[in-house]
Every structure is written in structure tokens, then in C-alpha cells.
Coordinates of N, CA, C and O and ligand atoms in Angstrom, one line a residue:
X3 N 0.9 -1.2 0.0 CA 0.0 0.0 0.0 C 0.9 1.3 0.0 O 1.8 1.4 0.8
X4 N 0.6 2.1 -0.9 CA 1.4 3.3 -1.1 C 0.9 4.4 -0.1 O -0.2 4.9 -0.2
X5 N 1.8 4.8 0.9 CA 1.4 5.7 1.9 C 2.2 7.0 1.8 O 3.3 7.0 1.3
X6 N 1.5 8.1 2.2 CA 2.2 9.4 2.3 C 2.0 9.9 3.7 O 0.8 10.0 4.2
X7 N 3.1 10.3 4.4 CA 2.9 10.9 5.7 C 2.9 12.4 5.6 O 3.8 13.0 5.0
X8 N 1.9 13.1 6.1 CA 1.8 14.5 6.1 C 1.7 15.0 7.6 O 1.0 14.3 8.4
X9 N 2.4 16.0 7.9 CA 2.4 16.4 9.3 C 2.5 17.9 9.5 O 3.0 18.6 8.6
X10 N 2.0 18.3 10.7 CA 2.2 19.7 11.1 C 2.7 19.6 12.5 O 2.3 18.7 13.3
X11 N 3.7 20.4 12.8 CA 4.3 20.3 14.2 C 4.8 21.7 14.5 O 5.5 22.4 13.7
X12 N 4.5 22.2 15.8 CA 5.0 23.4 16.2 C 6.3 23.3 17.0 O 7.3 23.9 16.8
X13 N 6.3 22.3 17.9 CA 7.4 22.1 18.8 C 8.3 20.9 18.5 O 9.2 20.6 19.3
X14 N 7.9 20.2 17.5 CA 8.8 19.1 17.1 C 8.4 17.7 17.4 O 8.9 16.7 16.7
X15 N 7.5 17.4 18.3 CA 7.1 16.1 18.7 C 6.4 15.4 17.5 O 6.7 14.2 17.2
X16 N 5.5 16.1 16.9 CA 4.8 15.4 15.8 C 5.6 15.3 14.5 O 5.4 14.3 13.8
X17 N 6.6 16.2 14.4 CA 7.5 16.0 13.3 C 8.4 14.7 13.5 O 8.6 13.9 12.6
X18 N 8.8 14.6 14.8 CA 9.6 13.4 15.1 C 8.8 12.1 14.9 O 9.3 11.2 14.3
X19 N 7.6 12.1 15.3 CA 6.7 10.9 15.2 C 6.5 10.7 13.7 O 6.6 9.5 13.2
X20 N 6.2 11.7 12.9 CA 5.9 11.5 11.5 C 7.2 11.0 10.8 O 7.0 10.1 9.9
X21 N 8.3 11.5 11.2 CA 9.6 11.0 10.5 C 9.8 9.5 10.9 O 10.2 8.7 10.0
X22 N 9.5 9.2 12.1 CA 9.6 7.7 12.5 C 8.7 6.8 11.7 O 9.0 5.7 11.3
X23 N 7.5 7.3 11.5 CA 6.5 6.5 10.8 C 6.9 6.4 9.3 O 6.9 5.3 8.8
X24 N 7.4 7.5 8.7 CA 7.8 7.4 7.3 C 9.0 6.5 7.1 O 9.1 5.7 6.2
X25 N 9.9 6.5 8.1 CA 11.1 5.6 8.1 C 10.6 4.2 8.2 O 11.1 3.3 7.5
X26 N 9.7 3.9 9.2 CA 9.3 2.5 9.4 C 8.6 2.0 8.2 O 8.7 0.8 7.9
X27 N 7.8 2.8 7.5 CA 7.0 2.4 6.4 C 7.8 2.6 5.0 O 7.3 2.2 4.0
X28 N 8.9 3.2 5.1 CA 9.7 3.5 3.9 C 8.9 4.3 2.9 O 8.8 3.9 1.8
X29 N 8.2 5.3 3.4 CA 7.3 6.1 2.5 C 7.7 7.5 2.5 O 8.5 8.0 3.3
X30 N 7.1 8.3 1.7 CA 7.4 9.7 1.6 C 6.7 10.5 2.7 O 5.7 10.1 3.2
X31 N 7.2 11.7 2.9 CA 6.8 12.5 4.0 C 6.9 14.0 3.5 O 7.8 14.4 2.8
X32 N 5.9 14.8 4.0 CA 5.9 16.2 3.7 C 5.2 17.0 4.8 O 4.2 16.6 5.3
X33 N 5.8 18.2 5.2 CA 5.1 19.0 6.2 C 3.9 19.8 5.5 O 4.0 20.1 4.4
X34 N 2.9 20.0 6.3 CA 1.8 20.9 6.0 C 2.2 22.2 6.4 O 2.6 22.4 7.6
X35 N 2.3 23.2 5.5 CA 2.8 24.5 5.9 C 1.6 25.6 5.7 O 1.3 25.9 4.6
X36 N 1.1 26.0 6.9 CA 0.1 27.0 6.8 C 0.6 28.3 6.1 O 1.8 28.6 6.3
X37 N -0.2 29.0 5.4 CA 0.2 30.3 4.8 C 0.6 31.2 5.9 O 1.6 32.0 5.7
X38 N -0.1 31.2 7.0 CA 0.3 32.1 8.1 C 0.4 31.2 9.3 O -0.6 30.8 9.9
X39 N 1.7 30.9 9.7 CA 1.9 29.9 10.8 C 2.0 30.5 12.2 O 3.0 30.6 12.8
X40 N 0.8 31.0 12.6 CA 0.8 31.6 13.9 C -0.2 30.8 14.8 O -1.5 31.0 14.7
X41 N 0.3 29.9 15.7 CA -0.6 29.1 16.4 C -1.7 29.8 17.2 O -2.9 29.3 17.1
X42 N -1.4 30.9 17.8 CA -2.5 31.5 18.6 C -3.6 32.0 17.7 O -4.8 31.8 18.1
X43 N -3.3 32.5 16.5 CA -4.4 32.9 15.6 C -5.1 31.6 15.1 O -6.4 31.6 15.0
X44 N -4.4 30.6 14.8 CA -5.0 29.4 14.2 C -5.9 28.8 15.3 O -7.0 28.2 15.0
X45 N -5.6 28.9 16.6 CA -6.4 28.3 17.7 C -7.7 29.1 17.7 O -8.7 28.6 18.2
X46 N -7.7 30.4 17.3 CA -8.9 31.2 17.4 C -9.7 31.1 16.1 O -10.6 31.8 15.9
X47 N -9.2 30.2 15.2 CA -10.0 30.0 14.0 C -9.5 30.9 12.8 O -10.1 30.9 11.8
X48 N -8.5 31.7 13.0 CA -8.0 32.5 11.9 C -6.9 31.7 11.2 O -5.9 31.3 11.7
X49 N -7.3 31.3 10.0 CA -6.4 30.5 9.2 C -6.6 30.8 7.7 O -7.8 30.9 7.2
X50 N -5.5 30.9 7.0 CA -5.6 31.3 5.6 C -5.2 30.2 4.7 O -4.7 30.4 3.6
X51 N -5.5 29.0 5.1 CA -5.2 27.8 4.3 C -3.7 27.4 4.3 O -2.9 28.1 5.0
X52 N -3.4 26.4 3.6 CA -2.0 25.9 3.6 C -1.3 26.1 2.3 O -2.0 26.3 1.2
X53 N 0.0 26.1 2.3 CA 0.7 26.2 1.0 C 0.5 24.9 0.2 O 0.2 23.9 0.8
X54 N 0.7 25.0 -1.1 CA 0.5 23.8 -1.9 C 1.5 22.7 -1.6 O 2.7 23.0 -1.3
X55 N 1.0 21.5 -1.5 CA 1.9 20.3 -1.3 C 2.6 20.0 -2.5 O 2.1 20.2 -3.7
X56 N 3.8 19.4 -2.4 CA 4.5 19.0 -3.6 C 4.1 17.6 -4.0 O 4.3 17.2 -5.1
X57 N 3.5 16.8 -3.1 CA 3.0 15.5 -3.4 C 1.5 15.5 -3.9 O 0.8 16.4 -3.4
X58 N 1.2 14.6 -4.7 CA -0.2 14.5 -5.3 C -1.0 13.6 -4.4 O -0.8 12.3 -4.4
X59 N -1.9 14.1 -3.5 CA -2.6 13.3 -2.6 C -3.3 12.1 -3.2 O -3.3 11.0 -2.7
X60 N -3.9 12.4 -4.4 CA -4.8 11.4 -5.0 C -4.0 10.2 -5.5 O -4.5 9.1 -5.9
X61 N -2.6 10.3 -5.6 CA -1.9 9.2 -6.1 C -1.4 8.2 -5.0 O -0.6 7.3 -5.2
X62 N -1.9 8.4 -3.7 CA -1.5 7.6 -2.6 C -2.8 6.8 -2.1 O -3.9 7.3 -2.1
X63 N -2.5 5.6 -1.7 CA -3.6 4.7 -1.2 C -4.0 5.2 0.2 O -5.2 5.0 0.6
X64 N -3.0 5.7 0.9 CA -3.3 6.1 2.3 C -2.5 7.3 2.7 O -1.3 7.4 2.5
X65 N -3.2 8.2 3.4 CA -2.5 9.4 4.0 C -2.4 9.1 5.5 O -3.4 8.7 6.1
X66 N -1.2 9.3 6.0 CA -1.0 9.3 7.4 C -0.8 10.7 7.9 O 0.2 11.3 7.6
X67 N -1.8 11.2 8.6 CA -1.8 12.6 9.0 C -1.4 12.7 10.5 O -2.1 12.1 11.3
X68 N -0.4 13.5 10.7 CA 0.1 13.6 12.1 C 0.2 15.1 12.6 O 0.7 15.9 11.8
X69 N -0.3 15.3 13.7 CA -0.2 16.7 14.3 C -0.7 16.8 15.7 O -1.3 15.9 16.2
X70 N -0.4 17.9 16.3 CA -0.8 18.1 17.7 C -2.3 18.4 17.9 O -3.0 18.6 16.9
X71 N -2.7 18.4 19.2 CA -4.1 18.8 19.5 C -3.9 20.1 20.4 O -3.0 20.2 21.2
X72 N -4.7 21.1 20.0 CA -4.7 22.3 20.8 C -6.1 22.6 21.3 O -7.0 22.5 20.4
X73 N -6.3 22.9 22.5 CA -7.6 23.2 23.1 C -8.7 22.4 22.5 O -9.8 22.9 22.1
X74 N -8.5 21.1 22.6 CA -9.5 20.1 22.2 C -9.9 20.2 20.7 O -10.9 19.6 20.3
X75 N -9.1 20.8 19.9 CA -9.4 21.0 18.5 C -8.7 20.0 17.5 O -7.6 19.6 17.8
X76 N -9.4 19.7 16.4 CA -8.7 19.1 15.3 C -8.2 20.4 14.6 O -8.9 21.1 13.9
X77 N -6.9 20.6 14.7 CA -6.3 21.9 14.5 C -6.5 22.4 13.0 O -6.5 21.6 12.1
X78 N -6.6 23.7 12.9 CA -6.9 24.3 11.6 C -6.1 23.8 10.4 O -6.7 23.5 9.3
X79 N -4.7 23.7 10.5 CA -4.0 23.3 9.3 C -4.3 21.9 8.8 O -4.4 21.6 7.6
X80 N -4.6 21.0 9.8 CA -5.0 19.6 9.5 C -6.4 19.6 8.9 O -6.7 18.9 8.0
X81 N -7.3 20.3 9.6 CA -8.7 20.3 9.2 C -8.8 20.9 7.8 O -9.5 20.4 6.9
X82 N -8.0 21.9 7.5 CA -8.0 22.6 6.2 C -7.5 21.6 5.1 O -8.1 21.5 4.1
X83 N -6.5 20.9 5.5 CA -5.9 19.9 4.5 C -7.0 18.9 4.2 O -7.3 18.6 3.0
X84 N -7.7 18.4 5.2 CA -8.8 17.3 5.0 C -9.9 17.9 4.1 O -10.3 17.3 3.1
X85 N -10.3 19.1 4.5 CA -11.5 19.7 3.7 C -11.1 19.9 2.3 O -11.9 19.6 1.4
X86 N -9.9 20.4 2.0 CA -9.5 20.7 0.6 C -9.3 19.5 -0.2 O -9.5 19.5 -1.4
X87 N -8.9 18.4 0.4 CA -8.4 17.2 -0.3 C -9.4 16.0 -0.2 O -9.0 14.9 -0.7
X88 N -10.5 16.2 0.5 CA -11.3 15.1 0.8 C -11.7 14.2 -0.4 O -11.7 12.9 -0.3
X89 N -11.9 14.8 -1.5 CA -12.3 14.0 -2.7 C -11.1 13.1 -3.2 O -11.4 12.1 -3.8
X90 N -9.9 13.5 -2.9 CA -8.7 12.8 -3.4 C -8.2 11.8 -2.3 O -7.3 11.0 -2.6
X91 N -8.7 11.9 -1.1 CA -8.2 11.0 -0.1 C -8.9 9.7 -0.2 O -10.1 9.6 -0.2
X92 N -8.1 8.6 -0.3 CA -8.7 7.3 -0.3 C -8.9 6.7 1.1 O -10.0 6.3 1.5
X93 N -7.8 6.7 1.9 CA -7.9 6.3 3.3 C -7.0 7.3 4.1 O -6.0 7.7 3.6
X94 N -7.4 7.5 5.3 CA -6.6 8.4 6.2 C -6.4 7.8 7.6 O -7.4 7.3 8.1
X95 N -5.2 7.8 8.1 CA -5.0 7.5 9.5 C -4.5 8.7 10.2 O -3.6 9.4 9.7
X96 N -5.2 9.1 11.3 CA -4.8 10.3 12.1 C -3.9 9.8 13.3 O -4.3 9.0 14.0
X97 N -2.8 10.5 13.4 CA -1.9 10.2 14.5 C -1.5 11.5 15.2 O -1.3 12.5 14.6
X98 N -1.5 11.4 16.6 CA -1.1 12.6 17.3 C -0.2 12.3 18.5 O -0.4 11.3 19.2
X99 N 0.8 13.1 18.6 CA 1.5 13.2 19.9 C 0.9 14.4 20.6 O 1.0 15.6 20.2
X100 N 0.1 14.1 21.7 CA -0.7 15.2 22.3 C -0.4 15.2 23.8 O 0.4 14.4 24.3
X101 N -1.1 16.1 24.5 CA -1.0 16.2 25.9 C -1.9 15.2 26.7 O -1.5 14.8 27.8
X102 N -3.0 15.0 26.2 CA -4.0 14.2 26.9 C -3.7 12.7 27.0 O -3.3 12.1 26.0
X103 N -3.8 12.1 28.2 CA -3.5 10.7 28.4 C -4.6 9.8 27.9 O -5.7 10.3 27.6
X104 N -4.3 8.5 27.9 CA -5.4 7.6 27.5 C -6.5 7.6 28.5 O -7.7 7.5 28.1
X105 N -6.2 7.8 29.7 CA -7.3 7.8 30.8 C -8.2 9.0 30.6 O -9.4 8.9 30.9
X106 N -7.6 10.1 30.1 CA -8.4 11.4 30.0 C -8.9 11.7 28.6 O -9.3 12.8 28.3
X107 N -8.8 10.7 27.7 CA -9.1 10.9 26.3 C -10.5 11.4 26.0 O -10.7 12.2 25.1
X108 N -11.5 11.1 26.9 CA -12.8 11.5 26.6 C -13.2 12.8 27.4 O -14.4 13.2 27.3
X109 N -12.3 13.4 28.0 CA -12.6 14.7 28.7 C -12.6 15.8 27.6 O -12.2 15.6 26.5
X110 N -13.0 17.0 28.1 CA -13.2 18.1 27.1 C -12.0 18.3 26.2 O -12.2 18.6 25.0
X111 N -10.8 18.3 26.7 CA -9.6 18.5 25.8 C -8.9 17.2 25.4 O -7.7 17.3 25.0
X112 N -9.6 16.1 25.5 CA -9.0 14.8 25.3 C -8.9 14.5 23.8 O -9.7 15.0 23.0
X113 N -7.9 13.6 23.5 CA -7.8 13.3 22.0 C -9.0 12.4 21.5 O -9.2 12.5 20.3
X114 N -9.7 11.8 22.4 CA -10.9 11.0 21.9 C -11.9 11.9 21.3 O -12.5 11.5 20.3
X115 N -12.1 13.1 21.8 CA -13.0 14.0 21.2 C -12.6 14.5 19.8 O -13.4 14.6 18.9
X116 N -11.3 14.6 19.6 CA -10.7 15.0 18.3 C -10.9 13.9 17.3 O -11.2 14.1 16.2
X117 N -10.6 12.6 17.8 CA -10.8 11.5 16.9 C -12.2 11.4 16.4 O -12.5 11.1 15.2
X118 N -13.2 11.8 17.3 CA -14.6 11.7 16.8 C -14.8 12.8 15.7 O -15.5 12.5 14.7
X119 N -14.2 13.9 15.8 CA -14.3 15.0 14.8 C -13.7 14.5 13.5 O -14.2 14.7 12.4
X120 N -12.5 13.9 13.6 CA -11.9 13.4 12.4 C -12.7 12.3 11.7 O -12.9 12.3 10.5
X121 N -13.3 11.4 12.5 CA -14.2 10.4 11.9 C -15.4 11.0 11.3 O -15.9 10.5 10.2
X122 N -16.0 12.0 11.9 CA -17.2 12.7 11.4 C -16.8 13.3 10.0 O -17.6 13.2 9.1
X123 N -15.7 14.0 9.9 CA -15.3 14.7 8.7 C -15.0 13.7 7.6 O -15.4 13.9 6.4
X124 N -14.4 12.6 7.9 CA -13.9 11.7 6.9 C -14.8 10.4 6.6 O -14.6 9.7 5.6
X125 N -15.7 10.1 7.6 CA -16.5 8.9 7.4 C -15.7 7.7 7.3 O -14.6 7.5 8.0
X126 N -16.0 6.8 6.3 CA -15.3 5.5 6.2 C -13.9 5.7 5.7 O -13.1 4.8 5.8
X127 N -13.6 6.9 5.2 CA -12.2 7.1 4.8 C -11.2 7.1 5.9 O -10.0 6.9 5.7
X128 N -11.7 7.4 7.1 CA -10.8 7.4 8.3 C -10.7 5.9 8.8 O -11.7 5.4 9.3
X129 N -9.6 5.4 8.6 CA -9.4 3.9 8.9 C -8.6 3.7 10.2 O -8.4 2.6 10.6
X130 N -8.3 4.8 10.9 CA -7.7 4.6 12.2 C -7.2 6.0 12.8 O -7.0 6.9 12.1
X131 N -7.2 6.0 14.1 CA -6.7 7.1 14.9 C -5.8 6.6 16.0 O -6.2 5.6 16.7
X132 N -4.7 7.2 16.2 CA -3.8 6.7 17.2 C -3.1 7.9 18.0 O -2.6 8.8 17.3
X133 N -3.2 7.8 19.3 CA -2.5 8.9 20.1 C -1.3 8.3 20.8 O -1.2 7.1 21.2
X134 N -0.2 9.1 20.8 CA 1.0 8.9 21.6 C 1.1 10.0 22.6 O 1.8 11.0 22.3
X135 N 0.4 9.9 23.7 CA 0.5 11.0 24.7 C 1.9 11.3 25.2 O 2.6 10.3 25.4
X136 N 2.3 12.5 25.3 CA 3.6 12.9 25.7 C 4.0 12.4 27.1 O 5.1 12.1 27.4
X137 N 2.9 12.2 27.9 CA 3.1 11.6 29.2 C 3.8 10.3 29.2 O 4.4 9.9 30.2
X138 N 3.7 9.6 28.1 CA 4.4 8.2 28.0 C 5.9 8.4 28.1 O 6.6 7.4 28.5
X139 N 6.5 9.6 27.9 CA 7.9 9.7 28.0 C 8.3 10.6 29.2 O 9.5 11.0 29.3
X140 N 7.3 10.7 30.1 CA 7.6 11.5 31.3 C 7.7 10.6 32.5 O 7.0 9.5 32.5
X141 N 8.4 10.9 33.6 CA 8.5 10.1 34.8 C 7.1 9.8 35.4 O 6.2 10.7 35.3
X142 N 6.9 8.6 35.9 CA 5.6 8.2 36.4 C 5.0 9.2 37.4 O 3.8 9.5 37.3
X143 N 5.8 9.8 38.2 CA 5.3 10.7 39.3 C 5.2 12.1 38.8 O 4.8 13.0 39.5
X144 N 5.4 12.4 37.5 CA 5.4 13.7 37.0 C 4.3 13.9 35.8 O 4.2 14.9 35.2
X145 N 3.5 12.8 35.6 CA 2.6 12.8 34.5 C 1.5 13.9 34.5 O 0.9 14.3 33.5
X146 N 1.3 14.4 35.8 CA 0.2 15.5 35.9 C 0.9 16.9 35.9 O 0.2 17.9 36.1
X147 N 2.2 16.9 35.7 CA 2.9 18.2 35.8 C 2.8 18.9 34.4 O 3.6 18.6 33.4
X148 N 1.9 19.8 34.3 CA 1.6 20.5 33.0 C 2.8 21.3 32.5 O 3.0 21.3 31.3
X149 N 3.5 21.9 33.4 CA 4.7 22.7 33.0 C 5.7 21.8 32.3 O 6.3 22.1 31.2
X150 N 6.0 20.7 33.0 CA 7.0 19.7 32.4 C 6.5 19.2 31.1 O 7.2 19.0 30.1
X151 N 5.2 18.9 31.0 CA 4.6 18.4 29.8 C 4.8 19.3 28.6 O 5.2 18.9 27.5
X152 N 4.7 20.6 28.8 CA 4.9 21.6 27.7 C 6.4 21.6 27.3 O 6.7 22.0 26.2
X153 N 7.2 21.3 28.2 CA 8.7 21.3 27.9 C 9.2 20.0 27.4 O 10.4 19.9 27.0
X154 N 8.4 19.0 27.4 CA 8.8 17.7 27.0 C 8.5 17.5 25.5 O 7.4 17.7 25.1
X155 N 9.5 17.0 24.7 CA 9.3 16.8 23.3 C 9.9 15.4 22.9 O 10.9 15.0 23.5
X156 N 9.3 14.8 22.0 CA 9.9 13.4 21.6 C 11.2 13.6 21.0 O 11.5 14.5 20.2
X157 N 12.1 12.7 21.3 CA 13.4 12.6 20.7 C 14.0 11.2 20.8 O 13.4 10.4 21.5
X158 N 15.2 11.0 20.2 CA 15.8 9.6 20.3 C 16.1 9.2 21.7 O 16.1 8.0 22.0
X159 N 16.3 10.2 22.6 CA 16.7 9.8 23.9 C 15.5 9.4 24.8 O 15.7 8.5 25.7
X160 N 14.3 9.9 24.5 CA 13.2 9.5 25.4 C 12.2 8.5 24.7 O 11.2 8.0 25.3
X161 N 12.4 8.2 23.4 CA 11.5 7.4 22.7 C 11.8 5.9 23.0 O 12.4 5.2 22.1
X162 N 11.5 5.5 24.2 CA 11.9 4.2 24.7 C 10.7 3.6 25.5 O 9.9 4.3 26.0
X163 N 10.8 2.3 25.8 CA 9.8 1.7 26.7 C 8.4 1.7 26.1 O 8.3 1.3 24.9
X164 N 7.4 2.1 26.9 CA 6.0 1.9 26.5 C 5.7 2.6 25.1 O 5.1 2.0 24.3
X165 N 6.3 3.8 24.9 CA 5.9 4.5 23.7 C 6.5 3.8 22.5 O 5.9 3.6 21.4
X166 N 7.7 3.2 22.6 CA 8.4 2.5 21.5 C 7.6 1.2 21.2 O 7.4 0.8 20.1
X167 N 7.1 0.6 22.3 CA 6.4 -0.7 22.1 C 5.0 -0.4 21.4 O 4.7 -1.1 20.5
X168 N 4.4 0.6 21.9 CA 3.1 1.0 21.2 C 3.3 1.4 19.8 O 2.5 1.1 18.9
X169 N 4.4 2.1 19.5 CA 4.7 2.5 18.2 C 5.0 1.3 17.3 O 4.5 1.3 16.1
X170 N 5.7 0.3 17.8 CA 6.0 -0.9 17.0 C 4.7 -1.6 16.6 O 4.5 -2.0 15.5
X171 N 3.8 -1.6 17.6 CA 2.5 -2.3 17.3 C 1.7 -1.5 16.2 O 1.1 -2.1 15.4
X172 N 1.8 -0.2 16.4 CA 1.0 0.7 15.4 C 1.6 0.5 14.0 O 0.8 0.3 13.1
X173 N 2.9 0.5 13.8 CA 3.4 0.4 12.5 C 3.3 -1.1 11.9 O 3.1 -1.2 10.7
X174 N 3.3 -2.0 12.8 CA 3.1 -3.4 12.4 C 1.7 -3.5 11.7 O 1.5 -4.1 10.7
X175 N 0.7 -2.9 12.4 CA -0.7 -2.9 11.8 C -0.7 -2.2 10.5 O -1.4 -2.6 9.5
X176 N 0.0 -1.1 10.4 CA 0.0 -0.3 9.1 C 0.7 -1.1 8.0 O 0.4 -0.9 6.8
X177 N 1.6 -2.0 8.3 CA 2.3 -2.8 7.3 C 1.4 -3.9 6.8 O 1.7 -4.4 5.7
X178 N 0.4 -4.3 7.5 CA -0.3 -5.5 7.1 C -1.5 -5.1 6.2 O -2.0 -4.0 6.2
Ligands
FMN487 C1 -1.7 26.1 23.5 C2 -1.7 24.6 23.6 C3 -2.9 23.9 23.8 C4 -2.9 22.5 24.0 N1 -4.1 21.9 24.1 C5 -4.2 20.5 24.2 C6 -5.4 19.8 24.3 O1 -6.5 20.4 24.3 N2 -5.4 18.5 24.3 C7 -4.2 17.7 24.3 O2 -4.3 16.5 24.3 N3 -3.0 18.4 24.2 C8 -3.0 19.7 24.1 N4 -1.8 20.4 24.0 C9 -0.5 19.6 24.0 C10 0.0 19.4 22.6 O3 -0.9 18.6 21.8 C11 1.4 18.7 22.7 O4 2.3 19.5 23.4 C12 2.0 18.3 21.4 O5 2.9 17.2 21.6 C13 2.7 19.4 20.7 O6 3.1 18.9 19.4 P1 4.3 19.5 18.6 O7 5.6 19.3 19.4 O8 4.4 18.7 17.4 O9 4.1 20.9 18.3 C14 -1.7 21.8 23.9 C15 -0.5 22.4 23.7 C16 -0.5 23.8 23.5 C17 0.8 24.5 23.3

């Protein structure tokens, strides 16, 4: 299956995750580049679309879309990509490195709520959603430490243990 990884990342964790996925699947990868890349404005709904992609979305069997969650939203650059390209998307998997834990996924700012939005937008074309909460790479007694959470980013040094195991399982499924 021919896959293309597309990602948006502000602080680097979702870029790291996207790069790992592309490497594991040996597929191509490209960043989504908002015309105006100002997170605060995008969070308030001010978004002027994305720059043109160099890859042709319609020539891939599956898009793997990777990006953060902000204030419980399916963020503007990702949503805008889906809306513009929906006719050409055959299958899409949404992946996020986010702040919300698996336990809190169904709370107001949890990733479970965003997964519902992605599924609503894409219907049957959405074939999977996967979260890798940043808490997975934080010390067990610090997982509720919001300040530390904001300072923690995925990298080769901390991508170990549970997150690496979950990642291997995730890519194994994508390969089958
Ligand atoms: C302003 C702001 C709001 C956020 N809101 C949420 C949220 O509602 N739910 C969540 O799970 N994570 C939230 N996060 C955490 C990000 O999703 C997380 O830090 C993510 O890993 C950042 O990705 P990046 O490094 O690729 O930019 C928020 C982060 C920021 C900076």
C-alpha cells in the first residue's frame, strides 16, 4: 500500500513521530505549511489555508496525517488539509502526539473528542486514529505536571519503553 505521511508540528514532537512513521514504512513525507503559521491565531480560527503540497494526494492509497491537539481541536492546518483534499483522499489514519493521556481521552480537551471529529469529517475514509500522549515519555510521578509536559518533546533519547512498544505495534498494523 502506497502511503504518504503529512504532518504539522510546532514544537517538534509530531515531526519526530511523522519521521519515524515514514522511516518505518519507507514512504514519503511532507510538512503541511500554513500560509500564516501563527498558532495563537489558528487556535482562534484565523487560518488562511496551507501552502501547496508537492505530493499529489490522489496518487496515494493512504494518507497518514500527524499533528498536535490544541484546546480540544482538530487543528486548523490539518482540518483545512482534509477539507480541501477530501475528494482525493482514499484512506486516512490520524496520529497525534498530544498532551491528553489515554485515561483522560474522553474529557473536554482529550484526544478521543478530536478522533470523533476526524471520523465525522472523513466517514469511512478514516481507517484509524492513534494517540501517543507525551506523558508516555515523562516520569511516572510527573505525568500530571503541566509545565513539564509543555517542555517535553519526543526525541531519540526518550522514545523508549512503552511509547516504543506501542509505536512498533502501530506500524506493524500499518504494514499488514
Ligand atoms: C496552547 C496549547 C494547547 C494544547 N491543548 C491541548 C489539548 O487540548 N489536548 C491535548 O491533548 N493536548 C494539548 N496540548 C498539548 C500538545 O498537543 C502537545 O504538546 C503536542 O505534543 C505538541 O506537538 P508538537 O511538538 O508537534 O508541536 C496543547 C499544547 C499547547 C501549546
